Structure formats: C-alpha cells, structure tokens
Amino acid sequence: MKIPQAFPVTHPMRIELVHGAGGRASAQLIDQVFMRAFDNPLLQQKNDQARFDVTSNRLVMTTDAHVVSPLFFPGGDIGSLAVHGTLNDIAMAGAEPLYLAVSFILEEGLLLSDLTRIVASMARASKAAGVPIVTGDTKVVERGKADGVFITTSAIGTVPEGVNLSADRARPGDQILLSGTIGDHGVAILSARDSLGFSSPTRSDSAALDGLVKQMVSQVPTIRCMRDPTRGGLATALNEICQQSGVGMLIDEQAVTIDPAVQSACELLGLDPYYLANEGKLIAICPAPEADRLLANMRAHPLGQGATRIGVVTADPQAMVELQTAFGGIRLLDWLNGDPLPRIC
Amino acid sequence: MKIPQAFPVTHPMRIELVHGAGGRASAQLIDQVFMRAFDNPLLQQKNDQARFDVTSNRLVMTTDAHVVSPLFFPGGDIGSLAVHGTLNDIAMAGAEPLYLAVSFILEEGLLLSDLTRIVASMARASKAAGVPIVTGDTKVVERGKADGVFITTSAIGTVPEGVNLSADRARPGDQILLSGTIGDHGVAILSARDSLGFSSPTRSDSAALDGLVKQMVSQVPTIRCMRDPTRGGLATALNEICQQSGVGMLIDEQAVTIDPAVQSACELLGLDPYYLANEGKLIAICPAPEADRLLANMRAHPLGQGATRIGVVTADPQAMVELQTAFGGIRLLDWLNGDPLPRIC
C-alpha cells in the first residue's frame, strides 16, 4: 500500500501532534524525512530495533541529550552537534564508533523546513564519519512543552585490543596534551543568541574526533585516558580526571591556546574560557616518555594541528588542578560552579 | 575531594539550570540521585561511555524517547515505562537485553522528590529485568521549555543463534498470536489526566517482556516476527507488519480480548481499543504448524496467560488488515489516522 504525501499543500508546513501518534502520519514523516536522509540497509529493516553483527566483543556504549539553543549557530546546528558529541564520547574510550541511534522530541509547530535542515545536517555528519544512523524514534509534544527540537543520540563502538583508556588511569608524572584552542563553541553559541546583542566571528569547533583518536591510539596505545572538554569546559574536564584518578594537575596557562576573538569575547562578557564548552577538542593523558610522539601524531591530523602539551599530572590526594599563570603565580582551577551559559549543547 | 550535598536545605527542593551545566552541581546530582539508584560497576567507571565485553556478535540496538503525560499513572510512571518500552523493543527481535543507557531532559523547577521517585522506579524496573543502566546524560532546560521530565532510553541486546525475527518475514498461512488484552495502557493514561474528569479502575499493562520472549524463542525459534503494539495500538502494529511483509491479515474480533473496564471506558469516550497503546503485550507470528505449541508456551508465562490466536496471515498485495466481526461481517482495520491520545508514552 503506497503511503501518500505527509505534507501535501499547507504553507508553511509544520510538525503537528499527529506526527507523533505512531499511525499513518508518523509513518509518513519517517519515510519522507528520516529514511530519505539517513538511508541505509539497517534502517530499512524498519523494525523497532536494528540488528547487526559485530566483529569485536570489546564494546562501548554512550548516550547524550542535546538541547542547544538556538538550534542553528555558526559552525553547526543541533543536528551536527548531536552526531559529533556522541561520536566523540565513543572516541574518548579509544574506540571506533560503529552505529548511531537517534531519538527526536519535536514541539508541535516546528517548521518542517527546520527539521529537514537539521536532519540533513545529521545525515552529513553521520556519512562523513562513516557511522550510520540505524534506528530511531520520534515523539511530538504540544506547543510550549518543548523548545523546537531536542535530540538524544546514542552509539556503540568497538575498542581495539590493547587499548584501555579510562579517566581513573592518570598517574603522577603523566603528560597532559590538548588538541587545540578552547572556548570556541561556547562563544559561537553566545553570539548566535539574539538576546545578547553580541556578535563574534567565532565558529563552533563542533567536529567528530574519531578519526584523530584512531590515529592516536594506533600509534600510542598506551594513552591513559582522553576526555572531550564539553559542558563545564577544560577546567571541569581536568577536575573530573583528577577526582577519578586521585591525582592533581599543574597546567601551564601559556600552553593553553585561545583564539583572540574568543579571548576578547570572554573579556567583553566577563566569561572565563576555561569553563566554556568545546565540541571538537580532546584532552589526552599519556606516560611522559610517549608525550613527544603523541604530540607529533596529533599535530599531523587536521583536527589536532594546534595541539600543545599543557601540563603534568601531580601527586595530590586533594585532587586539585592548579594553573601556573603567565605571571608565574599559581591559581586553583576549580570545577565549574554555577552556569555561565545554559543549553550550550 | 569530597563533594558536598547538592540539595542541602531549601524546601521543596527543585531542579535548577545549574544541575545541567556540567560542573559541580551536575556532578552532585549524578552522585546523589542517579549513581545511588542505578549503582553498578559499569556506571561507576564514570566515563562518558560504558565499556564492556559481549559474548555474542549478533547484536541489536534500539532507542526510544518517552514524553508520557502525566508522569505518574496507575500501574507505572515515566521511569518504569522508559525501561519497559526499550527492553521490549530489544525483546521483539527475539533478543536478550544486555545494557541500558538513559538520557534525561529536565525542566527547571521539577521537584527533586518527583525525579527521585522516577529514578527509583527506573532502578526497580532495571533490576527486575537484570539489565543495568550503564551510562547516561542529563540536561536541564528553562521553565516552560519542557514538561517536567523527558527520558530517552537506549539499549543493546544479543540475538540467540538460529533466531531471526523481522517484520518482513510474515507469510500467508502463518498464525497470529497476541499475548493478552488490549487498550489497558491507553485507558490508564486517560484516567490519570485530571482534565478529562474520567476515572477507571484500569492500570497500565507496562511490563518487561524479555522473560516471556526468551521462553518463546528458546522453544519455538522459528517465530517469524514479534511486535509490541504500543502507539497506534494493535491495528497499527498489524498494518506495519503487513506492509513490511507484503501480506494481508484476517483477524477474528472474538479472539481479541478486551477487559470490560477498558471496553466501557472506550464506549464512554468514543475510542477504539484497537488503536490504544499497550506497553506489556506482544504480537507473535509463526508458521501454522508451530502455533499450538507457541500458544501453550505463552500461556505458561505470567505475562502471556491471556494469549490467544487472533488470526491468520493472508496473501494480499494490498497489505490490508481485515477484521472479521462478531456479527460475521468484515471491516477494514486501517492504520491509525489522527491521534486519539497524544503523549501516551
């Protein structure tokens, strides 16, 4: 039985509650928007789950809700961000992402053109990474009960033999590398918020890091841990590792690179770039003897060109992150307290 | 560094934007609410992904967003529903669920006591099924930008050797079995909506079907396909199978059991129980020679006691589902058109 067009004539076409009811209109939305963009054989199974074989038994699994506001921003949108963010959580285990699953919560009244643009962006990000979206779900809530669209992306991946990354594995003496500048995503989102009356040339660094990570772990499998400094920024990600490993860190402020436009936006708005979100950067911690080789390896990849060695892991039962400032002083780099920037991802 | 209490003194305690910022307050929420309830070694890894080994390479993966309103209803709540719904999508492949991942989207102002109650319910459902929640994510959006809490649950599972279920495998002559009554979940949700001024003794049938399915596929591995008739109800699930398999169906109205309280609620409200959601029922289609054995097998399980043989798969290139009524007539059982009941799951 052929299913007729879901969105025949009305203009502008908008999502309605009926698109979430699980009946004919839902099937039409799935066929005409999601299937068309994400097209792949596993999704075409059209079951409520995707069925596939894996060749390794060493798996990782992750999930992330995305509620970024606004939906579109310089350097990306909620769709590309939802794919990149989840691929990166898989990659931070040193793993190769295999498959993505995606759940949409749509607000009644969402423009179909916005949804289609977001879905196209997800499809591009998924195809660029070679990681198909194999199963999904869509719900619709009444106008005023959501904010356009929320996207939860989940993924599984496989961890190569010999790779064992975990944030509890940092040891005193280890070196801390960072793949590039910080704060770009946070400033890009801020500049896209009309209400702030603030503009910046900064674009989000949103990117899939799995290619960079694959190169890193294949040459330096002894990496202790990696983490992407998203919400809470570099400062919070470093604190998380310290707490999990029971170590301290000494970070060299001069080695942490910040784009001049990000720096000036932070000064203007009174924000600290160490607490701003990044969506295409990673922290890698490795034994000191491997640090030079790992740094060179990172710099050889387009997403790690700006990599620097930013500090060293110290023995500190208090698990403090200390920052050696450009003026030679030391200040405590605490966890993020409060929220400078809600709905950044 | 010991993390102090996230919710020290204020009453009533509510979720604030800062709990979604990824900093100290987020860590406190995770430790004091989620970790405490879901406690297991994989979650305790505290990485942005869970790392585990699987013993079979035949995997399935699924994801489902849950936006049910109200959050609490007779027979369950959004937490138990989010676990059951996703376990059931894994089970419908004949698979055994292994691990759950969960993403929360919380509305600023949500009562902490409501969140804690929902999380406790998820933990109970997860423990009862023996499927741990191994990774997760939490976002918070401003008051009025969500509706209390939305939960997206994802899962992976393994498919036993020799089991190959898919909704495109129904063949003419196959028998169609249904595990119990229909419409209970839909009516329970309706009765929980104050605005309708309607009450019913009906409780949701929300339940995890993986135990029933494991018993079914171990004794009758030749089952063609299973589907849980959730949104869109029995009528829509049958139509989906017909469309995917390119077959028709003839359903015997007298074999489809409906609880008297559900029947009377449907008459009162002008609803058709064939289109109401179920959250603890399954349709199973098998070759005719296996049907008696499969039916007996289902009836031997507490969640399949009310199983009946409801019809037969027919050769029909139009992929129509026909209902033989109690009066001997035939009516078309179409896909759900429109939405009798938004936010049912």
Tab-separated table of N, CA, C and O in Angstrom, chain B residues 67-159:
chain	number	residue	atom	x	y	z
B	67	VAL	N	7.748	10.692	26.636
B	67	VAL	CA	7.231	12.034	26.950
B	67	VAL	C	5.847	11.920	27.573
B	67	VAL	O	5.053	12.857	27.515
B	68	VAL	N	5.557	10.774	28.173
B	68	VAL	CA	4.205	10.489	28.649
B	68	VAL	C	3.725	11.576	29.619
B	68	VAL	O	4.492	12.114	30.416
B	69	SER	N	2.448	11.897	29.516
B	69	SER	CA	1.822	12.868	30.400
B	69	SER	C	0.493	12.293	30.880
B	69	SER	O	-0.323	11.875	30.058
B	70	PRO	N	0.262	12.230	32.196
B	70	PRO	CA	1.115	12.703	33.292
B	70	PRO	C	2.304	11.782	33.556
B	70	PRO	O	2.356	10.671	33.024
B	71	LEU	N	3.215	12.253	34.411
B	71	LEU	CA	4.427	11.487	34.700
B	71	LEU	C	4.130	10.225	35.502
B	71	LEU	O	4.837	9.242	35.397
B	72	PHE	N	3.078	10.294	36.317
B	72	PHE	CA	2.700	9.143	37.152
B	72	PHE	C	1.284	8.721	36.774
B	72	PHE	O	0.413	9.571	36.562
B	73	PHE	N	1.067	7.423	36.685
B	73	PHE	CA	-0.253	6.923	36.269
B	73	PHE	C	-0.472	5.559	36.912
B	73	PHE	O	0.487	4.928	37.385
B	74	PRO	N	-1.714	5.070	36.934
B	74	PRO	CA	-1.973	3.767	37.564
B	74	PRO	C	-1.194	2.665	36.848
B	74	PRO	O	-1.324	2.504	35.630
B	75	GLY	N	-0.348	1.971	37.593
B	75	GLY	CA	0.419	0.868	37.016
B	75	GLY	C	1.820	1.246	36.602
B	75	GLY	O	2.548	0.399	36.079
B	76	GLY	N	2.208	2.507	36.827
B	76	GLY	CA	3.576	2.870	36.436
B	76	GLY	C	3.822	4.356	36.440
B	76	GLY	O	3.038	5.135	36.981
B	77	ASP	N	4.915	4.729	35.837
B	77	ASP	CA	5.302	6.134	35.696
B	77	ASP	C	6.273	6.216	34.533
B	77	ASP	O	6.639	5.181	33.945
B	78	ILE	N	6.701	7.432	34.192
B	78	ILE	CA	7.562	7.592	33.020
B	78	ILE	C	8.865	6.805	33.174
B	78	ILE	O	9.449	6.358	32.172
B	79	GLY	N	9.297	6.571	34.418
B	79	GLY	CA	10.548	5.849	34.636
B	79	GLY	C	10.429	4.368	34.299
B	79	GLY	O	11.214	3.834	33.504
B	80	SER	N	9.430	3.707	34.874
B	80	SER	CA	9.263	2.276	34.577
B	80	SER	C	8.914	2.086	33.109
B	80	SER	O	9.406	1.159	32.448
B	81	LEU	N	8.079	2.991	32.574
B	81	LEU	CA	7.699	2.900	31.167
B	81	LEU	C	8.925	3.006	30.255
B	81	LEU	O	9.045	2.269	29.256
B	82	ALA	N	9.840	3.931	30.594
B	82	ALA	CA	11.026	4.134	29.754
B	82	ALA	C	11.918	2.898	29.741
B	82	ALA	O	12.546	2.586	28.732
B	83	VAL	N	11.960	2.195	30.873
B	83	VAL	CA	12.752	0.959	30.905
B	83	VAL	C	12.023	-0.162	30.165
B	83	VAL	O	12.592	-0.823	29.295
B	84	HIS	N	10.752	-0.362	30.486
B	84	HIS	CA	9.997	-1.450	29.851
B	84	HIS	C	9.928	-1.274	28.341
B	84	HIS	O	10.121	-2.222	27.579
B	85	GLY	N	9.614	-0.062	27.896
B	85	GLY	CA	9.440	0.179	26.462
B	85	GLY	C	10.681	-0.184	25.668
B	85	GLY	O	10.593	-0.786	24.586
B	86	THR	N	11.828	0.158	26.211
B	86	THR	CA	13.073	-0.090	25.487
B	86	THR	C	13.500	-1.547	25.592
B	86	THR	O	13.965	-2.145	24.610
B	87	LEU	N	13.309	-2.155	26.751
B	87	LEU	CA	13.574	-3.598	26.868
B	87	LEU	C	12.696	-4.368	25.873
B	87	LEU	O	13.144	-5.328	25.246
B	88	ASN	N	11.455	-3.918	25.721
B	88	ASN	CA	10.545	-4.626	24.831
B	88	ASN	C	10.957	-4.489	23.364
B	88	ASN	O	10.807	-5.428	22.583
B	89	ASP	N	11.480	-3.327	22.987
B	89	ASP	CA	11.945	-3.181	21.605
B	89	ASP	C	13.128	-4.107	21.321
B	89	ASP	O	13.278	-4.612	20.203
B	90	ILE	N	13.960	-4.331	22.322
B	90	ILE	CA	15.046	-5.315	22.165
B	90	ILE	C	14.451	-6.725	22.066
B	90	ILE	O	14.808	-7.512	21.188
B	91	ALA	N	13.506	-7.012	22.967
B	91	ALA	CA	12.929	-8.356	23.022
B	91	ALA	C	12.206	-8.717	21.725
B	91	ALA	O	12.189	-9.882	21.319
B	92	MET	N	11.605	-7.715	21.052
B	92	MET	CA	10.836	-8.012	19.831
B	92	MET	C	11.712	-8.572	18.707
B	92	MET	O	11.198	-9.099	17.727
B	93	ALA	N	13.026	-8.452	18.838
B	93	ALA	CA	13.931	-9.097	17.883
B	93	ALA	C	14.265	-10.520	18.330
B	93	ALA	O	15.130	-11.168	17.745
B	94	GLY	N	13.607	-10.998	19.383
B	94	GLY	CA	13.941	-12.296	19.949
B	94	GLY	C	15.228	-12.245	20.755
B	94	GLY	O	15.823	-13.275	21.065
B	95	ALA	N	15.642	-11.026	21.087
B	95	ALA	CA	16.950	-10.813	21.709
B	95	ALA	C	16.855	-10.706	23.222
B	95	ALA	O	15.792	-10.421	23.779
B	96	GLU	N	17.998	-10.916	23.867
B	96	GLU	CA	18.110	-10.696	25.309
B	96	GLU	C	18.758	-9.352	25.553
B	96	GLU	O	19.891	-9.128	25.131
B	97	PRO	N	18.065	-8.440	26.245
B	97	PRO	CA	18.681	-7.141	26.525
B	97	PRO	C	19.892	-7.296	27.441
B	97	PRO	O	19.879	-8.095	28.380
B	98	LEU	N	20.931	-6.522	27.151
B	98	LEU	CA	22.162	-6.577	27.952
B	98	LEU	C	22.343	-5.336	28.819
B	98	LEU	O	22.611	-5.429	30.002
B	99	TYR	N	22.252	-4.165	28.180
B	99	TYR	CA	22.573	-2.923	28.882
B	99	TYR	C	21.637	-1.807	28.435
B	99	TYR	O	21.242	-1.746	27.270
B	100	LEU	N	21.358	-0.913	29.375
B	100	LEU	CA	20.539	0.273	29.109
B	100	LEU	C	21.391	1.534	29.243
B	100	LEU	O	22.290	1.606	30.087
B	101	ALA	N	21.064	2.543	28.436
B	101	ALA	CA	21.649	3.880	28.560
B	101	ALA	C	20.482	4.847	28.650
B	101	ALA	O	19.471	4.660	27.971
B	102	VAL	N	20.605	5.888	29.471
B	102	VAL	CA	19.450	6.749	29.689
B	102	VAL	C	19.838	8.229	29.669
B	102	VAL	O	20.843	8.627	30.250
B	103	SER	N	19.049	9.020	28.933
B	103	SER	CA	19.256	10.473	28.878
B	103	SER	C	18.031	11.174	29.434
B	103	SER	O	16.908	10.908	28.995
B	104	PHE	N	18.267	12.094	30.352
B	104	PHE	CA	17.183	12.872	30.938
B	104	PHE	C	17.204	14.295	30.391
B	104	PHE	O	18.269	14.914	30.311
B	105	ILE	N	16.028	14.817	30.064
B	105	ILE	CA	15.873	16.248	29.831
B	105	ILE	C	14.918	16.742	30.914
B	105	ILE	O	13.755	16.331	30.958
B	106	LEU	N	15.436	17.567	31.813
B	106	LEU	CA	14.670	18.022	32.969
B	106	LEU	C	14.264	19.470	32.781
B	106	LEU	O	15.031	20.275	32.241
B	107	GLU	N	13.059	19.792	33.237
B	107	GLU	CA	12.607	21.181	33.212
B	107	GLU	C	12.983	21.836	34.538
B	107	GLU	O	12.756	21.260	35.617
B	108	GLU	N	13.566	23.004	34.439
B	108	GLU	CA	13.867	23.799	35.626
B	108	GLU	C	12.618	23.872	36.503
B	108	GLU	O	11.518	24.113	35.991
B	109	GLY	N	12.766	23.648	37.789
B	109	GLY	CA	11.613	23.696	38.692
B	109	GLY	C	11.027	22.332	39.005
B	109	GLY	O	10.185	22.213	39.897
B	110	LEU	N	11.459	21.288	38.278
B	110	LEU	CA	10.989	19.935	38.590
B	110	LEU	C	11.291	19.633	40.049
B	110	LEU	O	12.392	19.897	40.535
B	111	LEU	N	10.317	19.085	40.745
B	111	LEU	CA	10.548	18.715	42.148
B	111	LEU	C	11.577	17.602	42.216
B	111	LEU	O	11.455	16.590	41.513
B	112	LEU	N	12.564	17.785	43.060
B	112	LEU	CA	13.564	16.738	43.234
B	112	LEU	C	12.898	15.449	43.704
B	112	LEU	O	13.305	14.346	43.322
B	113	SER	N	11.842	15.586	44.508
B	113	SER	CA	11.159	14.381	45.002
B	113	SER	C	10.511	13.610	43.850
B	113	SER	O	10.487	12.381	43.855
B	114	ASP	N	10.006	14.322	42.842
B	114	ASP	CA	9.444	13.625	41.678
B	114	ASP	C	10.546	12.918	40.899
B	114	ASP	O	10.389	11.773	40.464
B	115	LEU	N	11.668	13.615	40.688
B	115	LEU	CA	12.772	13.000	39.957
B	115	LEU	C	13.266	11.753	40.693
B	115	LEU	O	13.487	10.698	40.082
B	116	THR	N	13.406	11.868	41.996
B	116	THR	CA	13.919	10.737	42.787
B	116	THR	C	12.969	9.548	42.703
B	116	THR	O	13.398	8.399	42.595
B	117	ARG	N	11.677	9.850	42.717
B	117	ARG	CA	10.687	8.778	42.626
B	117	ARG	C	10.744	8.083	41.252
B	117	ARG	O	10.667	6.857	41.149
B	118	ILE	N	10.914	8.887	40.204
B	118	ILE	CA	11.004	8.343	38.846
B	118	ILE	C	12.268	7.503	38.693
B	118	ILE	O	12.250	6.412	38.110
B	119	VAL	N	13.363	8.011	39.228
B	119	VAL	CA	14.639	7.303	39.113
B	119	VAL	C	14.586	5.994	39.902
B	119	VAL	O	15.082	4.955	39.444
B	120	ALA	N	13.937	6.012	41.061
B	120	ALA	CA	13.796	4.777	41.850
B	120	ALA	C	12.967	3.751	41.080
B	120	ALA	O	13.270	2.551	41.093
B	121	SER	N	11.957	4.229	40.386
B	121	SER	CA	11.116	3.338	39.593
B	121	SER	C	11.910	2.729	38.435
B	121	SER	O	11.790	1.535	38.125
B	122	MET	N	12.752	3.543	37.780
B	122	MET	CA	13.619	3.019	36.713
B	122	MET	C	14.564	1.971	37.273
B	122	MET	O	14.807	0.938	36.643
B	123	ALA	N	15.121	2.270	38.444
B	123	ALA	CA	16.088	1.344	39.046
B	123	ALA	C	15.413	0.008	39.348
B	123	ALA	O	15.974	-1.054	39.093
B	124	ARG	N	14.188	0.066	39.876
B	124	ARG	CA	13.467	-1.177	40.162
B	124	ARG	C	13.209	-1.971	38.883
B	124	ARG	O	13.406	-3.180	38.833
B	125	ALA	N	12.756	-1.272	37.835
B	125	ALA	CA	12.458	-1.956	36.570
B	125	ALA	C	13.724	-2.563	35.973
B	125	ALA	O	13.715	-3.678	35.444
B	126	SER	N	14.815	-1.814	36.058
B	126	SER	CA	16.085	-2.292	35.520
B	126	SER	C	16.575	-3.505	36.305
B	126	SER	O	17.018	-4.509	35.723
B	127	LYS	N	16.482	-3.443	37.632
B	127	LYS	CA	16.952	-4.568	38.454
B	127	LYS	C	16.065	-5.797	38.273
B	127	LYS	O	16.546	-6.916	38.213
B	128	ALA	N	14.756	-5.569	38.176
B	128	ALA	CA	13.843	-6.700	37.994
B	128	ALA	C	14.159	-7.447	36.699
B	128	ALA	O	14.057	-8.668	36.632
B	129	ALA	N	14.565	-6.701	35.675
B	129	ALA	CA	14.872	-7.331	34.386
B	129	ALA	C	16.317	-7.824	34.337
B	129	ALA	O	16.707	-8.521	33.395
B	130	GLY	N	17.116	-7.440	35.323
B	130	GLY	CA	18.525	-7.829	35.309
B	130	GLY	C	19.318	-7.130	34.224
B	130	GLY	O	20.305	-7.655	33.719
B	131	VAL	N	18.882	-5.931	33.833
B	131	VAL	CA	19.561	-5.182	32.774
B	131	VAL	C	20.004	-3.839	33.346
B	131	VAL	O	19.189	-2.932	33.519
B	132	PRO	N	21.290	-3.681	33.647
B	132	PRO	CA	21.728	-2.451	34.315
B	132	PRO	C	21.758	-1.227	33.394
B	132	PRO	O	21.950	-1.344	32.186
B	133	ILE	N	21.554	-0.079	34.011
B	133	ILE	CA	21.714	1.218	33.337
B	133	ILE	C	23.183	1.600	33.487
B	133	ILE	O	23.641	1.895	34.590
B	134	VAL	N	23.936	1.583	32.378
B	134	VAL	CA	25.391	1.650	32.490
B	134	VAL	C	25.987	2.993	32.098
B	134	VAL	O	27.165	3.244	32.347
B	135	THR	N	25.189	3.853	31.469
B	135	THR	CA	25.702	5.172	31.112
B	135	THR	C	24.514	6.096	30.937
B	135	THR	O	23.379	5.631	30.750
B	136	GLY	N	24.756	7.405	31.023
B	136	GLY	CA	23.629	8.321	30.930
B	136	GLY	C	24.068	9.748	30.717
B	136	GLY	O	25.259	10.059	30.600
B	137	ASP	N	23.069	10.616	30.649
B	137	ASP	CA	23.319	12.037	30.429
B	137	ASP	C	22.123	12.808	30.977
B	137	ASP	O	21.000	12.301	30.985
B	138	THR	N	22.373	14.023	31.433
B	138	THR	CA	21.296	14.861	31.964
B	138	THR	C	21.444	16.276	31.450
B	138	THR	O	22.516	16.868	31.529
B	139	LYS	N	20.365	16.815	30.906
B	139	LYS	CA	20.322	18.224	30.530
B	139	LYS	C	19.164	18.881	31.275
B	139	LYS	O	18.184	18.208	31.623
B	140	VAL	N	19.288	20.184	31.503
B	140	VAL	CA	18.206	20.939	32.133
B	140	VAL	C	17.858	22.112	31.218
B	140	VAL	O	18.760	22.800	30.730
B	141	VAL	N	16.575	22.315	30.969
B	141	VAL	CA	16.133	23.467	30.173
B	141	VAL	C	15.258	24.379	31.034
B	141	VAL	O	14.741	23.965	32.081
B	142	GLU	N	15.109	25.598	30.595
B	142	GLU	CA	14.411	26.602	31.371
B	142	GLU	C	12.949	26.220	31.586
B	142	GLU	O	12.343	25.528	30.771
B	143	ARG	N	12.389	26.741	32.651
B	143	ARG	CA	10.970	26.576	32.961
B	143	ARG	C	10.140	26.935	31.720
B	143	ARG	O	10.400	27.955	31.087
B	144	GLY	N	9.209	26.069	31.353
B	144	GLY	CA	8.362	26.343	30.196
B	144	GLY	C	8.952	25.875	28.877
B	144	GLY	O	8.346	26.054	27.826
B	145	LYS	N	10.147	25.263	28.909
B	145	LYS	CA	10.768	24.771	27.665
B	145	LYS	C	10.770	23.248	27.596
B	145	LYS	O	11.379	22.659	26.695
B	146	ALA	N	10.164	22.594	28.583
B	146	ALA	CA	9.957	21.144	28.546
B	146	ALA	C	8.725	20.900	29.403
B	146	ALA	O	7.990	21.850	29.704
B	147	ASP	N	8.478	19.657	29.807
B	147	ASP	CA	7.292	19.384	30.611
B	147	ASP	C	7.640	18.408	31.725
B	147	ASP	O	7.305	17.229	31.656
B	148	GLY	N	8.380	18.898	32.717
B	148	GLY	CA	8.762	18.052	33.841
B	148	GLY	C	10.017	17.263	33.525
B	148	GLY	O	11.119	17.679	33.827
B	149	VAL	N	9.807	16.124	32.888
B	149	VAL	CA	10.964	15.313	32.511
B	149	VAL	C	10.631	14.482	31.274
B	149	VAL	O	9.536	13.950	31.144
B	150	PHE	N	11.591	14.453	30.358
B	150	PHE	CA	11.551	13.554	29.204
B	150	PHE	C	12.714	12.572	29.385
B	150	PHE	O	13.798	12.966	29.827
B	151	ILE	N	12.480	11.319	29.046
B	151	ILE	CA	13.526	10.293	29.224
B	151	ILE	C	13.717	9.520	27.922
B	151	ILE	O	12.763	8.949	27.397
B	152	THR	N	14.932	9.519	27.414
B	152	THR	CA	15.247	8.671	26.271
B	152	THR	C	16.087	7.497	26.760
B	152	THR	O	17.118	7.691	27.391
B	153	THR	N	15.593	6.307	26.480
B	153	THR	CA	16.267	5.089	26.917
B	153	THR	C	16.745	4.343	25.683
B	153	THR	O	16.000	4.181	24.716
B	154	SER	N	17.980	3.912	25.699
B	154	SER	CA	18.545	3.126	24.606
B	154	SER	C	19.047	1.828	25.188
B	154	SER	O	19.318	1.747	26.381
B	155	ALA	N	19.155	0.821	24.349
B	155	ALA	CA	19.625	-0.475	24.852
B	155	ALA	C	20.291	-1.255	23.750
B	155	ALA	O	20.052	-1.013	22.562
B	156	ILE	N	21.145	-2.191	24.165
B	156	ILE	CA	21.628	-3.198	23.235
B	156	ILE	C	21.302	-4.565	23.808
B	156	ILE	O	21.072	-4.730	25.015
B	157	GLY	N	21.262	-5.548	22.910
B	157	GLY	CA	20.976	-6.910	23.321
B	157	GLY	C	21.621	-7.877	22.350
B	157	GLY	O	22.162	-7.462	21.319
B	158	THR	N	21.560	-9.152	22.704
B	158	THR	CA	22.135	-10.176	21.825
B	158	THR	C	21.039	-11.123	21.356
B	158	THR	O	20.137	-11.482	22.115
B	159	VAL	N	21.147	-11.521	20.100
B	159	VAL	CA	20.159	-12.414	19.497
B	159	VAL	C	20.714	-13.833	19.509
B	159	VAL	O	21.813	-14.066	18.992
